[in-house]
Coordinates of N, CA and C in Angstrom, one line a residue:
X1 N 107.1 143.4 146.7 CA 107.7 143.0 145.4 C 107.0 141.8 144.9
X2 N 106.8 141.7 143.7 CA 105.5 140.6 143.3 C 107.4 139.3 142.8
X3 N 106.9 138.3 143.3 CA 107.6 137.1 143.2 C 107.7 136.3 141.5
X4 N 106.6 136.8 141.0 CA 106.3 136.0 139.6 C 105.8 136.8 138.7
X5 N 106.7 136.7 137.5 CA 106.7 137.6 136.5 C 105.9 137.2 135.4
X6 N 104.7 137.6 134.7 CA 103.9 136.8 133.9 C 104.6 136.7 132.3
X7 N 104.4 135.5 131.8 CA 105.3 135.0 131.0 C 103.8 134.5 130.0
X8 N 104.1 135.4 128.8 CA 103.6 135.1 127.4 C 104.2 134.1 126.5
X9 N 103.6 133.6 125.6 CA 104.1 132.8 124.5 C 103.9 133.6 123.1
X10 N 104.7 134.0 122.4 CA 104.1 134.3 120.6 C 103.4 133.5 120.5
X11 N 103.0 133.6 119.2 CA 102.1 131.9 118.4 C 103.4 131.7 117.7
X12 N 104.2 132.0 117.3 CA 105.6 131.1 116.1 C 106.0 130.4 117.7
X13 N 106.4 130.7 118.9 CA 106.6 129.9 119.4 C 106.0 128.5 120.3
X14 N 104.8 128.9 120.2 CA 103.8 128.0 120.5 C 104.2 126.9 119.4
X15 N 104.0 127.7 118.1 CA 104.6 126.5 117.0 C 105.8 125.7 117.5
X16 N 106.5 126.3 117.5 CA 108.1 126.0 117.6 C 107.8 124.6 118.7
X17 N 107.5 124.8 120.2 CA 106.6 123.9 121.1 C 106.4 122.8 120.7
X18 N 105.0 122.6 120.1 CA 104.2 121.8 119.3 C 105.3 121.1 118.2
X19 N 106.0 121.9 117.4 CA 107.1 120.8 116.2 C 107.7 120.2 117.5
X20 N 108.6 120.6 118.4 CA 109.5 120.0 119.1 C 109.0 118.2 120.0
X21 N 107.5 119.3 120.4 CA 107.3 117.7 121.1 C 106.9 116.3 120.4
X22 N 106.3 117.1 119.4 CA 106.0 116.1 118.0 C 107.2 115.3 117.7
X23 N 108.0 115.7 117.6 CA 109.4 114.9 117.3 C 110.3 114.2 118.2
X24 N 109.9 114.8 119.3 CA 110.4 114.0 120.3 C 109.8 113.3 120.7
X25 N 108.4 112.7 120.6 CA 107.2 111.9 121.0 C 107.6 110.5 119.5
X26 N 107.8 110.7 118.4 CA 108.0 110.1 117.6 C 109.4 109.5 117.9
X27 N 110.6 109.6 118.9 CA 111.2 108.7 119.3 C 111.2 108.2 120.8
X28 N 110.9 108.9 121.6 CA 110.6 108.4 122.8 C 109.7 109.4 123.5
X29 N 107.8 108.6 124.2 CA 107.1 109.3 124.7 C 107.9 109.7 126.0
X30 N 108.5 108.7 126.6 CA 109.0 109.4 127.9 C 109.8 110.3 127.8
X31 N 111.0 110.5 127.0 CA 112.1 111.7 126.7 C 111.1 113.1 126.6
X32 N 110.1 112.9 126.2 CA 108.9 114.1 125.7 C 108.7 114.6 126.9
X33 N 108.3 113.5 127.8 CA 107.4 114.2 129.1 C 108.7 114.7 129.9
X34 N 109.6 114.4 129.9 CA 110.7 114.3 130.8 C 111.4 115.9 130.2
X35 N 111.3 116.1 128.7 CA 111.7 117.4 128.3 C 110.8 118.2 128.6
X36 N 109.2 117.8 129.2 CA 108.7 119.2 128.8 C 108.0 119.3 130.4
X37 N 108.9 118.8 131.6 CA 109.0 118.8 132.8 C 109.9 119.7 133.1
X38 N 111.2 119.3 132.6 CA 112.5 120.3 132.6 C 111.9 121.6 132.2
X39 N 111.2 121.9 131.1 CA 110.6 123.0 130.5 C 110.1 124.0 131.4
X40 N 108.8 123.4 132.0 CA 107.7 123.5 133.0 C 108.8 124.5 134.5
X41 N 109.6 123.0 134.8 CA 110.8 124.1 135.7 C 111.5 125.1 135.5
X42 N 111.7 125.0 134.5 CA 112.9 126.3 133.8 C 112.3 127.6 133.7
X43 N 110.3 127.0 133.8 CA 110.1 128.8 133.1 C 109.3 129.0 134.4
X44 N 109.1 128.0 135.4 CA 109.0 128.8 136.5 C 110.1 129.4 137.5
X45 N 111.1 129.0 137.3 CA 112.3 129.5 137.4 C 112.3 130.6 137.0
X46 N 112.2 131.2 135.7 CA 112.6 132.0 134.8 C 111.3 133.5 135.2
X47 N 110.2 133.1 135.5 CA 109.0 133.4 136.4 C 109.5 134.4 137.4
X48 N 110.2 133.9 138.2 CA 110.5 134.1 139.6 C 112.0 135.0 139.3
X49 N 113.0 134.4 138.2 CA 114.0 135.1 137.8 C 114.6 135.4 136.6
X50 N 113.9 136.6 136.2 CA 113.3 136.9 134.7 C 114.5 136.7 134.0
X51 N 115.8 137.7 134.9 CA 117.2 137.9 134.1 C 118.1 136.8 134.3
X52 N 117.4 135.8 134.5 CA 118.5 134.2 135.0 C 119.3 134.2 133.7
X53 N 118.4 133.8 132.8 CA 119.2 133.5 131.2 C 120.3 134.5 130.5
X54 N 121.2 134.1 129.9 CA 122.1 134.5 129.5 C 121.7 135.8 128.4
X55 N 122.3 136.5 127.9 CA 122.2 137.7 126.6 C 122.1 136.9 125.3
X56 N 121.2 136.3 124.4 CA 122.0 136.7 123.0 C 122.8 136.7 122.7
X57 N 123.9 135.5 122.4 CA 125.1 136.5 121.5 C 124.8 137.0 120.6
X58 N 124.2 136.1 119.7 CA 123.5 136.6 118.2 C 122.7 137.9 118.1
X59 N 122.3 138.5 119.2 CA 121.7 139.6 119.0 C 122.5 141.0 119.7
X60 N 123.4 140.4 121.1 CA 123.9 141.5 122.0 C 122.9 142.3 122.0
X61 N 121.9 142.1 122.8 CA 120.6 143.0 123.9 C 120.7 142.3 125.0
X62 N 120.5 143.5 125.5 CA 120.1 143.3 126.9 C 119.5 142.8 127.3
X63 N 118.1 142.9 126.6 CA 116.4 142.6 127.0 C 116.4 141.1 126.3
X64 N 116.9 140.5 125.5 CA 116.8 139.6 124.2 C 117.5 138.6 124.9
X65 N 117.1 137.3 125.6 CA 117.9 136.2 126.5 C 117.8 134.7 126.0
X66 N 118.4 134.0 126.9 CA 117.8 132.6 126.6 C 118.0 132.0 127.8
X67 N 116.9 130.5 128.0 CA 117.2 129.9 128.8 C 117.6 128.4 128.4
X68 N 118.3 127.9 128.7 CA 119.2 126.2 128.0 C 117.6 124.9 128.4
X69 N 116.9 124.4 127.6 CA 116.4 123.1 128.2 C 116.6 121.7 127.4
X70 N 117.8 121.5 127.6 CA 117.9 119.8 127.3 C 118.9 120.7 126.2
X71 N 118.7 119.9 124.8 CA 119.4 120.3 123.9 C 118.7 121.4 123.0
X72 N 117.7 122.3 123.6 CA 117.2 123.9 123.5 C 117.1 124.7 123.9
X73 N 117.5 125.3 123.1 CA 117.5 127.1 123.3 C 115.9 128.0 123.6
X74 N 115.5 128.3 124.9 CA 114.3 129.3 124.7 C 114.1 130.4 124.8
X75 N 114.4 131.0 123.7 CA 114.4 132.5 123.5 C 113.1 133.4 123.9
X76 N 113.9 134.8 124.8 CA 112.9 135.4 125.2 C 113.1 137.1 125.4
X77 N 112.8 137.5 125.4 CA 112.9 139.2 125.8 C 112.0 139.3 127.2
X78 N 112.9 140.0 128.1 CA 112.0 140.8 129.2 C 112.5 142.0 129.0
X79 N 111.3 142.9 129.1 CA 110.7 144.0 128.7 C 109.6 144.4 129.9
X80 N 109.4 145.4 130.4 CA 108.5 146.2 131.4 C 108.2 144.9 131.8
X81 N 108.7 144.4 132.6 CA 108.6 143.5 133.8 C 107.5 142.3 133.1
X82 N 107.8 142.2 132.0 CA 106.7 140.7 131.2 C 107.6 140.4 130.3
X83 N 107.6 139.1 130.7 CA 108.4 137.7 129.3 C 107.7 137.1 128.7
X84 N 108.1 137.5 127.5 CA 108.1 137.1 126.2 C 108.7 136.1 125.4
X85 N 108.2 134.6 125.4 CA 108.5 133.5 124.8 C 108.8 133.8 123.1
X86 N 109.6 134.3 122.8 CA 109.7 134.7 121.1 C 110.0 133.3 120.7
X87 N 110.5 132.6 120.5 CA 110.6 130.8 120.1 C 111.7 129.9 120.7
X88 N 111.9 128.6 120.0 CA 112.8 127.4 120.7 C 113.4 127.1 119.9
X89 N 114.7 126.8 119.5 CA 115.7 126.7 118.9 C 116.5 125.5 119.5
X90 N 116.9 124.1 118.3 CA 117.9 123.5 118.8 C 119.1 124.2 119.2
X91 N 120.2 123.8 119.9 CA 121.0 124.3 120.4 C 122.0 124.4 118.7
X92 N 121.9 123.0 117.7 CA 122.9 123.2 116.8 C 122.7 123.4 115.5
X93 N 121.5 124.2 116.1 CA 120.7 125.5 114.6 C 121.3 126.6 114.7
X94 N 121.1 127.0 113.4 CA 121.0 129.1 113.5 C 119.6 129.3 114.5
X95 N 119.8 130.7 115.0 CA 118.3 131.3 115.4 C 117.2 131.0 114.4
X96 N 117.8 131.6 113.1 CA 116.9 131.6 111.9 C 115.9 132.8 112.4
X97 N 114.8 133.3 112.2 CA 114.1 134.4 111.9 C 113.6 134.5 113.3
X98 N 114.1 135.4 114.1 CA 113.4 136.1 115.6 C 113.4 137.2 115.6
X99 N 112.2 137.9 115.7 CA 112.4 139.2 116.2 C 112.2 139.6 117.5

């Protein structure tokens, strides 16, 4: 059984990435490194245990998840045994546009 599940990024969430750390570097560098450590953990976690993260409510799929890092949401679909980074969302946003 392979242990680690290969994990893609879209480019809107690569964006999504890049805005987040940007703004969190503009109040504190260390909160930045320290969020994108938690990150680092969460999706090798997520790696190793694709279905950890919860359903969607906003969507109700199966395949359509999230995993919690700090005060974000990282939305993802697993699909034929590969995850799919679809974007990051603060926790006290809408989704706004995911497919």
């Amino acid at each position: 059984m392979d242990s680690e599940t290969e994990i893609i990024w879209r480019s809107e969430a690569q964006e999504d990435l890049r805005d987040i750390l940007h703004y969190l570097s503009r109040s504190s560098l260390r909160y930045m490194q320290e969020w994108g450590e938690l990150l680092d953990h969460k999706l090798a976690l997520l790696a190793s245990f694709p279905e950890m993260g919860r359903m969607v409510p906003e969507k109700d799929t199966e395949f359509f998840r999230e995993i919690i890092v700090g005060k974000y949401r990282v939305l993802y679909i697993y699909l034929n045994n590969l995850i799919t980074i679809v974007g990051i969302r603060h926790s006290a946003s809408d989704l706004g546009r995911i497919r």
